[in-house]
Amino acid sequence: MGFLNQYNEQIGLIYDVSKLKRKYETSIKASSQRTKCVSYGFFLITITSLVLYFTRDAMTAQLVSQQASFPVHKRRHALADKSFAETIRTKFGQKCSPQENIIFTKTHKTGSSTITNILLRYGEVHNRTQLLYKYPSSTEYKKLDPDRLLTGRPTANIFAQHANFDHAFLKDHIFNPSKTFTILRSPVSQFSSAFSFFEITKLYPADTFEESLKLFFSSHMHDKYLVNTYFCKNCAMMVNANSIDMGLNIEEYFKSADQDKYLSNFLEQASQTWDIVLITEHFDLSLVLLKRRFCLEFEDILYLRSLERIKKDKVEDPSLLAKIAQMQKLDIALYDHFNATFWREVEKEEGIFEELAIFQKLNKQVQSFCVEGTRVGYQGTYANVLSTKARDNFQCMAMNTRCLNFIRLIEARDDTAVNDNMRTEIALEFTDPDSLNLKQIIHMDRKENIIDLAYKNKFKLN
């Protein structure tokens, strides 16, 4: 605790504990209301995790009160012989080796693009290879095919693309030992987000978002989905999409003699397959948990928001919410199962909320350094406008590069079938000043620590 007191003023760690508590109480309550399927057991786990967090009040209050009386010259002296990032690493570092080989199951409309960006950057900074398709590929791999893998790279360290989960394939093409993780979102909000993002409203035109949803449900037996049929028109990447992403076969489920047993077996197998499952509604906490379990550093999990829609369509009609929940029953079962698991894992992590507060402060400062404004971007989402200094830093540029562009730049660089003449033509496709280009992905320095850079003018050490 004394060590933390030496530097918490410099990073501005004077936060409102009660506000942070209310945020988690509200988030958990909203998540449970959206799914409407939270079991009594999960309720107990949630309460246990909150009690665990609330016990940190006394510790945090002591930290803040002691800060004012701690001599400034001692705080500066303690930092003088280290970079700021090294100082934080000393306090929150772990005595373990960083996870080198990672399988990420990229789910739809869960914040997974931000996770993929983190893993692409992690590979670039730490010299880890990505399992990719030949140039030019897409982020939607669907069924994994060994013949389409990047020329000259049948095996790699990291996989972080959209694909129906195929554990046997990935075990064959990702170096061992590896760890597997994914992220899930409350299925009702995931459905609404996907319906809007993939512009399903154009297929069911109406005056309002909710009226478009009503047209969707009134067409093509959507009310009979998983009751009389497993076929779902215009449902791809939207209805029970996360279960499908994680390998559940909808046709097999529908035709099984005992659907409850089929689903129970799937959840049991999933628990054994994924080492950790993150939760979108607790995104930052999920990243800190990932950092601990995979032995990462704060700079590895920093992020800028991406693909966040400017216009956020909401569903408030109770009858529509009930219909969405009925269609999403497989994803709801999956989410409830792993949401409960998530809080059990958080409960095991001593000091994780202190670390969460530090991470949120760091990430906010890095975002302030990198971003100077916003503009309209891909499919009506916010796009960041980077500062002049940020355009000279690999981490800022990489954090702001769309996953598809990031992937294609790595493919163009690493695919042995791509020659220099082809690369010259490819370079002309990537000219956004706020994103990486081919020259930068090949030559840009990755060593400058973004945390040190972001705090360089925040405080000066004597």
Coordinates of C-alpha atoms in Angstrom, one line a residue:
M1 CA 0.0 0.0 0.0
G2 CA 2.9 2.4 0.8
F3 CA 4.3 1.9 -2.6
L4 CA 1.1 2.8 -4.3
N5 CA 0.8 5.9 -2.2
Q6 CA 4.1 7.1 -3.8
Y7 CA 2.7 7.4 -7.3
N8 CA -1.1 7.5 -7.1
E9 CA -1.2 11.3 -7.1
Q10 CA 0.8 11.5 -10.4
I11 CA -1.8 9.4 -12.2
G12 CA -4.7 11.2 -10.6
L13 CA -6.0 8.2 -8.7
I14 CA -8.5 10.2 -6.6
Y15 CA -11.7 8.5 -7.6
D16 CA -15.2 8.4 -6.2
V17 CA -15.5 5.0 -4.7
S18 CA -19.3 5.2 -4.2
K19 CA -19.6 6.2 -7.9
L20 CA -17.6 3.2 -9.0
K21 CA -19.8 1.0 -6.8
R22 CA -23.0 2.4 -8.2
K23 CA -21.7 1.8 -11.7
Y24 CA -21.3 -1.9 -11.0
E25 CA -24.6 -2.2 -9.2
T26 CA -26.4 -0.6 -12.1
S27 CA -24.6 -2.6 -14.7
I28 CA -25.3 -5.9 -13.0
K29 CA -29.0 -5.0 -12.5
A30 CA -29.4 -3.9 -16.1
S31 CA -27.8 -7.1 -17.3
S32 CA -30.1 -9.3 -15.3
Q33 CA -33.2 -7.3 -16.4
R34 CA -32.3 -7.7 -20.1
T35 CA -31.9 -11.5 -19.9
K36 CA -34.7 -12.0 -17.4
C37 CA -33.3 -15.5 -16.8
V38 CA -30.9 -15.0 -13.9
S39 CA -31.1 -18.0 -11.6
Y40 CA -31.1 -17.7 -7.8
G41 CA -27.6 -19.3 -7.7
F42 CA -26.3 -16.5 -10.0
F43 CA -28.0 -13.9 -7.7
L44 CA -26.0 -15.3 -4.8
I45 CA -22.8 -15.2 -6.7
T46 CA -23.4 -11.6 -7.8
I47 CA -24.1 -10.5 -4.2
T48 CA -21.0 -12.3 -3.1
S49 CA -18.9 -10.5 -5.7
L50 CA -20.3 -7.1 -4.7
V51 CA -19.6 -7.8 -1.0
L52 CA -16.1 -8.7 -2.0
Y53 CA -15.8 -5.4 -3.7
F54 CA -17.4 -3.3 -1.0
T55 CA -14.8 -4.6 1.5
R56 CA -12.2 -2.6 -0.4
D57 CA -13.9 0.7 0.7
A58 CA -11.8 1.0 3.8
M59 CA -8.6 0.3 1.9
T60 CA -9.4 2.8 -0.8
A61 CA -10.4 5.5 1.7
Q62 CA -7.1 4.9 3.5
L63 CA -5.2 5.2 0.2
V64 CA -6.8 8.6 -0.6
S65 CA -6.5 10.0 2.9
Q66 CA -2.8 9.0 3.2
Q67 CA -2.0 10.5 -0.2
A68 CA -2.3 14.1 1.0
S69 CA 0.2 13.7 3.8
F70 CA 2.8 11.8 1.9
P71 CA 5.8 14.1 1.2
V72 CA 5.9 15.1 -2.5
H73 CA 9.7 14.9 -2.6
K74 CA 9.5 11.2 -1.6
R75 CA 6.9 10.5 -4.2
R76 CA 9.2 12.0 -6.9
H77 CA 12.3 10.3 -5.5
A78 CA 10.6 6.9 -5.7
L79 CA 9.8 7.4 -9.4
A80 CA 13.1 9.1 -10.5
D81 CA 15.0 6.0 -11.4
K82 CA 12.1 4.3 -13.3
S83 CA 9.9 5.0 -16.3
F84 CA 6.3 5.5 -15.3
A85 CA 5.2 2.3 -17.0
E86 CA 8.0 0.4 -15.1
T87 CA 6.8 1.8 -11.8
I88 CA 3.3 0.6 -12.4
R89 CA 4.6 -2.8 -13.6
T90 CA 6.5 -3.1 -10.3
K91 CA 3.4 -2.8 -8.3
F92 CA 1.0 -4.8 -10.5
G93 CA 3.3 -7.1 -12.4
Q94 CA 3.1 -10.9 -12.0
K95 CA 5.7 -13.5 -11.5
C96 CA 4.8 -15.5 -14.5
S97 CA 5.5 -15.7 -18.2
P98 CA 3.2 -14.0 -20.7
Q99 CA 0.9 -16.3 -22.6
E100 CA 2.4 -16.8 -26.1
N101 CA -0.2 -18.9 -27.8
I102 CA -3.8 -17.7 -27.8
I103 CA -7.1 -18.8 -29.4
F104 CA -9.8 -16.1 -29.2
T105 CA -13.3 -17.1 -30.3
K106 CA -14.5 -13.8 -31.9
T107 CA -18.2 -13.5 -31.2
H108 CA -20.6 -11.1 -33.1
K109 CA -21.5 -7.7 -31.7
T110 CA -19.9 -8.2 -28.2
G111 CA -17.0 -5.8 -28.4
S112 CA -14.9 -8.6 -29.9
S113 CA -13.4 -6.3 -32.5
T114 CA -11.7 -4.4 -29.7
I115 CA -10.3 -7.7 -28.3
T116 CA -9.1 -8.7 -31.8
N117 CA -7.3 -5.3 -32.1
I118 CA -5.6 -5.9 -28.7
L119 CA -4.4 -9.3 -29.9
L120 CA -3.2 -8.0 -33.2
R121 CA -1.2 -5.3 -31.4
Y122 CA 0.1 -7.9 -28.9
G123 CA 1.4 -10.0 -31.7
E124 CA 3.1 -7.0 -33.4
V125 CA 4.7 -5.7 -30.2
H126 CA 5.8 -9.1 -28.9
N127 CA 6.7 -10.8 -32.2
R128 CA 3.9 -13.3 -32.1
T129 CA 2.5 -14.6 -35.4
Q130 CA -1.2 -14.5 -36.4
L131 CA -3.1 -17.4 -38.0
L132 CA -4.5 -15.7 -41.1
Y133 CA -5.8 -16.5 -44.5
K134 CA -4.1 -15.6 -47.8
Y135 CA -4.2 -11.9 -48.9
P136 CA -6.8 -10.5 -49.2
S137 CA -9.0 -12.2 -46.7
S138 CA -12.0 -11.1 -44.6
T139 CA -12.7 -11.1 -40.9
E140 CA -15.4 -13.7 -41.5
Y141 CA -13.7 -17.1 -41.9
K142 CA -16.8 -19.2 -41.4
K143 CA -15.6 -22.8 -41.8
L144 CA -11.9 -23.0 -41.2
D145 CA -10.0 -24.3 -44.3
P146 CA -6.2 -25.3 -44.1
D147 CA -5.8 -24.7 -47.9
R148 CA -6.7 -21.0 -47.4
L149 CA -4.1 -20.3 -44.7
L150 CA -1.4 -17.7 -45.3
T151 CA 1.2 -18.9 -47.7
G152 CA 4.2 -20.1 -45.7
R153 CA 2.5 -20.1 -42.3
P154 CA 0.5 -23.2 -41.5
T155 CA 1.0 -22.7 -37.8
A156 CA 1.0 -19.5 -35.7
N157 CA 0.8 -18.1 -32.1
I158 CA -2.6 -16.3 -32.2
F159 CA -6.0 -16.8 -33.8
A160 CA -8.5 -13.9 -33.3
Q161 CA -10.9 -14.0 -36.3
H162 CA -14.6 -14.7 -36.8
A163 CA -15.1 -18.4 -37.4
N164 CA -17.4 -21.2 -36.3
F165 CA -15.3 -22.7 -33.5
D166 CA -13.3 -25.7 -34.6
H167 CA -11.2 -26.8 -31.6
A168 CA -9.4 -29.7 -33.4
F169 CA -8.4 -27.4 -36.4
L170 CA -7.1 -24.7 -34.1
K171 CA -5.2 -27.1 -31.9
D172 CA -3.5 -28.3 -35.1
H173 CA -2.6 -24.8 -36.3
I174 CA -1.8 -22.9 -33.1
F175 CA 1.4 -23.7 -31.2
N176 CA 1.0 -25.5 -28.0
P177 CA 0.5 -25.0 -25.1
S178 CA -2.3 -22.5 -25.9
K179 CA -5.2 -20.9 -24.0
T180 CA -8.6 -20.2 -25.3
F181 CA -11.0 -17.4 -24.4
T182 CA -14.0 -15.5 -25.7
I183 CA -16.5 -12.7 -24.8
L184 CA -20.3 -12.8 -24.4
R185 CA -22.9 -10.0 -24.3
S186 CA -26.4 -9.9 -22.8
P187 CA -28.3 -11.6 -25.7
V188 CA -31.2 -9.1 -25.8
S189 CA -28.9 -6.1 -26.3
Q190 CA -26.7 -8.2 -28.6
F191 CA -29.7 -8.9 -30.9
S192 CA -30.7 -5.2 -31.0
S193 CA -27.2 -4.1 -31.7
A194 CA -26.8 -6.6 -34.5
F195 CA -30.2 -5.8 -36.0
S196 CA -29.1 -2.2 -36.3
F197 CA -25.4 -2.7 -37.2
F198 CA -26.1 -5.1 -40.0
E199 CA -28.9 -2.8 -41.3
I200 CA -31.6 -5.5 -41.1
T201 CA -34.0 -2.5 -40.8
K202 CA -33.6 -2.1 -44.6
L203 CA -35.1 -5.5 -45.1
Y204 CA -38.1 -4.5 -42.9
P205 CA -38.6 -0.8 -43.6
A206 CA -40.7 1.1 -41.0
D207 CA -40.9 4.5 -39.4
T208 CA -39.2 3.4 -36.2
F209 CA -36.7 0.8 -35.1
E210 CA -39.3 -1.0 -33.0
E211 CA -41.8 -1.1 -35.9
S212 CA -39.1 -2.7 -38.1
L213 CA -38.5 -5.3 -35.4
K214 CA -42.3 -6.1 -35.3
L215 CA -42.2 -6.6 -39.1
F216 CA -39.3 -9.0 -38.7
F217 CA -41.1 -11.1 -36.1
S218 CA -44.3 -11.2 -38.2
S219 CA -42.5 -12.5 -41.2
H220 CA -41.4 -16.0 -42.2
M221 CA -42.4 -17.9 -39.0
H222 CA -39.9 -16.1 -36.7
D223 CA -42.4 -16.8 -33.9
K224 CA -41.9 -20.5 -34.6
Y225 CA -38.1 -20.5 -34.6
L226 CA -36.8 -23.5 -32.6
V227 CA -40.4 -24.6 -32.0
N228 CA -41.4 -25.8 -35.5
T229 CA -38.2 -25.0 -37.4
Y230 CA -34.5 -24.3 -37.0
F231 CA -34.4 -22.2 -40.2
C232 CA -34.3 -18.5 -39.4
K233 CA -34.5 -16.0 -42.4
N234 CA -32.2 -13.0 -42.1
C235 CA -30.9 -14.1 -38.7
A236 CA -27.2 -14.7 -39.5
M237 CA -24.8 -13.1 -37.0
M238 CA -27.8 -12.0 -34.9
V239 CA -30.0 -14.8 -33.5
N240 CA -28.2 -17.1 -31.1
A241 CA -25.1 -16.0 -32.9
N242 CA -22.8 -16.4 -29.9
S243 CA -23.8 -20.0 -29.4
I244 CA -23.1 -20.7 -33.1
D245 CA -19.8 -18.8 -32.8
M246 CA -18.8 -21.2 -30.0
G247 CA -19.7 -24.3 -32.0
L248 CA -23.3 -25.1 -31.2
N249 CA -25.1 -26.8 -34.1
I250 CA -28.6 -25.4 -34.3
E251 CA -29.9 -28.1 -36.6
E252 CA -28.6 -30.9 -34.3
Y253 CA -30.1 -29.1 -31.3
F254 CA -33.5 -28.7 -32.9
K255 CA -33.6 -32.4 -34.1
S256 CA -32.3 -33.9 -30.8
A257 CA -34.7 -36.0 -28.8
D258 CA -33.8 -34.2 -25.6
Q259 CA -33.0 -30.6 -26.3
D260 CA -32.4 -29.7 -22.6
K261 CA -29.8 -32.5 -22.3
Y262 CA -28.2 -31.4 -25.6
L263 CA -27.8 -27.8 -24.3
S264 CA -26.6 -29.0 -20.9
N265 CA -23.9 -31.1 -22.6
F266 CA -22.9 -28.2 -24.8
L267 CA -22.5 -25.9 -21.8
E268 CA -20.5 -28.5 -19.9
Q269 CA -18.2 -29.0 -22.9
A270 CA -17.8 -25.2 -23.3
S271 CA -16.8 -24.9 -19.7
Q272 CA -14.0 -27.4 -20.3
T273 CA -12.9 -25.8 -23.5
W274 CA -12.7 -22.0 -22.8
D275 CA -10.1 -21.0 -20.1
I276 CA -11.9 -17.7 -19.5
V277 CA -15.0 -16.0 -20.8
L278 CA -15.2 -12.2 -20.7
I279 CA -18.5 -10.3 -20.3
T280 CA -19.2 -7.2 -22.4
E281 CA -21.2 -5.4 -19.7
H282 CA -18.1 -5.5 -17.5
F283 CA -15.6 -4.9 -20.3
D284 CA -12.7 -3.2 -18.4
L285 CA -13.0 -5.6 -15.5
S286 CA -12.9 -8.4 -18.0
L287 CA -9.7 -7.0 -19.5
V288 CA -8.0 -6.8 -16.1
L289 CA -9.0 -10.4 -15.4
L290 CA -7.6 -11.4 -18.8
K291 CA -4.4 -9.5 -18.0
R292 CA -4.0 -11.5 -14.8
R293 CA -4.8 -14.9 -16.2
F294 CA -2.6 -14.4 -19.3
C295 CA 0.2 -12.6 -17.5
L296 CA -0.1 -9.4 -19.6
E297 CA 0.9 -5.8 -18.9
F298 CA -1.4 -2.7 -18.8
E299 CA 0.0 -1.5 -22.1
D300 CA -1.1 -4.8 -23.7
I301 CA -4.8 -4.3 -22.9
L302 CA -5.2 -0.6 -23.6
Y303 CA -7.8 0.3 -26.2
L304 CA -9.7 3.0 -28.1
R305 CA -13.4 2.5 -28.7
S306 CA -14.3 1.2 -32.1
L307 CA -17.4 0.6 -34.2
E308 CA -19.5 2.4 -31.6
R309 CA -22.7 3.6 -33.3
I310 CA -23.6 7.3 -33.3
K311 CA -27.3 6.5 -33.4
K312 CA -28.2 3.9 -30.8
D313 CA -31.5 2.2 -31.4
K314 CA -33.3 1.0 -28.2
V315 CA -36.0 -1.5 -27.6
E316 CA -38.4 -0.6 -24.8
D317 CA -41.6 -2.4 -25.8
P318 CA -42.0 -5.3 -23.3
S319 CA -43.7 -7.6 -25.8
L320 CA -40.7 -7.1 -28.2
L321 CA -38.2 -7.7 -25.5
A322 CA -40.0 -10.9 -24.6
K323 CA -39.9 -12.1 -28.2
I324 CA -36.2 -11.3 -28.5
A325 CA -35.6 -13.3 -25.3
Q326 CA -37.6 -16.2 -26.6
M327 CA -35.6 -16.4 -29.9
Q328 CA -32.3 -15.9 -28.0
K329 CA -33.0 -18.7 -25.5
L330 CA -29.8 -20.6 -26.4
D331 CA -27.6 -17.5 -26.1
I332 CA -29.4 -16.6 -22.9
A333 CA -28.6 -20.0 -21.4
L334 CA -24.9 -19.6 -22.6
Y335 CA -24.7 -16.0 -21.2
D336 CA -26.2 -16.9 -17.8
H337 CA -23.9 -19.8 -17.4
F338 CA -20.7 -17.9 -18.1
N339 CA -21.8 -14.7 -16.4
A340 CA -22.1 -16.7 -13.2
T341 CA -18.7 -18.3 -13.9
F342 CA -17.2 -14.8 -14.6
W343 CA -18.1 -13.5 -11.1
R344 CA -16.8 -16.7 -9.5
E345 CA -13.5 -16.1 -11.2
V346 CA -13.4 -12.4 -10.2
E347 CA -14.1 -13.4 -6.6
K348 CA -10.8 -15.4 -6.6
E349 CA -8.7 -12.3 -7.6
E350 CA -7.5 -10.3 -4.6
G351 CA -7.1 -6.6 -5.3
I352 CA -8.6 -6.7 -8.8
F353 CA -10.8 -3.7 -8.2
E354 CA -7.8 -1.6 -7.2
E355 CA -6.1 -2.7 -10.4
L356 CA -9.3 -1.9 -12.4
A357 CA -9.3 1.7 -11.1
I358 CA -5.6 2.1 -12.1
F359 CA -6.3 0.6 -15.6
Q360 CA -9.3 2.9 -16.2
K361 CA -7.2 6.0 -15.3
L362 CA -4.3 4.8 -17.5
N363 CA -6.6 4.1 -20.4
K364 CA -8.4 7.4 -20.1
Q365 CA -5.1 9.3 -20.2
V366 CA -3.9 7.3 -23.2
Q367 CA -7.1 8.0 -25.0
S368 CA -6.8 11.7 -24.3
F369 CA -3.2 11.6 -25.7
C370 CA -4.1 9.7 -28.8
V371 CA -7.5 11.2 -29.8
E372 CA -8.2 14.9 -30.5
G373 CA -11.7 14.5 -32.1
T374 CA -14.2 12.3 -33.8
R375 CA -15.9 12.0 -37.2
V376 CA -18.4 9.7 -38.9
G377 CA -16.8 6.4 -39.8
Y378 CA -17.7 2.9 -41.0
Q379 CA -21.5 2.2 -41.1
G380 CA -22.5 5.2 -39.0
T381 CA -20.0 4.6 -36.2
Y382 CA -17.7 7.0 -34.5
A383 CA -14.2 7.2 -35.9
N384 CA -11.4 8.8 -34.0
V385 CA -9.3 11.7 -35.3
L386 CA -5.8 11.3 -33.9
S387 CA -3.5 14.0 -32.6
T388 CA -0.3 14.9 -34.4
K389 CA 1.9 13.2 -31.8
A390 CA -0.3 10.1 -31.8
R391 CA 0.3 9.6 -35.5
D392 CA 4.0 9.1 -34.7
N393 CA 3.3 6.3 -32.2
F394 CA 2.6 2.7 -33.2
Q395 CA 0.3 1.9 -30.4
C396 CA -2.0 4.9 -31.0
M397 CA -2.1 4.2 -34.8
A398 CA -2.7 0.5 -34.2
M399 CA -5.4 1.0 -31.7
N400 CA -7.3 3.1 -34.2
T401 CA -6.9 0.8 -37.2
R402 CA -10.0 -1.2 -38.1
C403 CA -9.5 -5.0 -37.7
L404 CA -10.1 -5.8 -41.4
N405 CA -7.4 -3.2 -42.5
F406 CA -5.0 -4.4 -39.8
I407 CA -5.4 -8.0 -40.9
R408 CA -4.9 -7.2 -44.5
L409 CA -1.8 -5.2 -43.8
I410 CA -0.3 -8.1 -41.9
E411 CA -1.2 -10.5 -44.7
A412 CA 0.3 -8.2 -47.3
R413 CA 3.5 -8.0 -45.3
D414 CA 3.8 -11.7 -44.3
D415 CA 2.2 -13.7 -47.2
T416 CA 5.2 -15.1 -49.2
A417 CA 3.0 -15.1 -52.3
V418 CA 2.7 -11.3 -52.2
N419 CA 5.7 -9.7 -54.1
D420 CA 7.0 -6.1 -53.9
N421 CA 5.0 -5.0 -57.0
M422 CA 1.8 -6.2 -55.4
R423 CA 2.7 -4.5 -52.1
T424 CA 3.2 -1.2 -54.0
E425 CA -0.3 -1.5 -55.3
I426 CA -1.7 -2.6 -51.9
A427 CA -0.1 0.4 -50.2
L428 CA -2.4 2.7 -52.3
E429 CA -5.4 1.2 -50.6
F430 CA -4.4 2.2 -47.1
T431 CA -4.0 6.0 -46.9
D432 CA -6.1 7.0 -43.9
P433 CA -3.8 9.3 -41.8
D434 CA -5.4 8.0 -38.6
S435 CA -4.7 4.3 -39.3
L436 CA -1.7 2.2 -40.0
N437 CA -0.4 2.0 -43.6
L438 CA 1.8 -0.7 -45.2
K439 CA 5.0 1.2 -44.7
Q440 CA 4.2 1.6 -41.0
I441 CA 3.2 -2.0 -40.4
I442 CA 6.6 -3.0 -41.9
H443 CA 8.9 -0.3 -40.4
M444 CA 7.3 1.6 -37.6
D445 CA 9.0 1.4 -34.2
R446 CA 7.0 -0.6 -31.6
K447 CA 9.3 0.1 -28.6
E448 CA 8.1 3.5 -27.4
N449 CA 5.8 2.9 -24.4
I450 CA 2.5 4.6 -24.9
I451 CA 1.9 4.9 -21.1
D452 CA 5.1 6.8 -20.6
L453 CA 4.4 9.0 -23.6
A454 CA 0.8 9.8 -22.5
Y455 CA 2.1 10.8 -19.1
K456 CA 5.2 12.7 -20.3
N457 CA 3.6 16.1 -19.9
K458 CA 1.2 15.1 -17.2
F459 CA 3.8 15.5 -14.5
K460 CA 7.5 16.2 -14.4
L461 CA 10.0 14.4 -12.2
N462 CA 12.9 16.3 -10.5

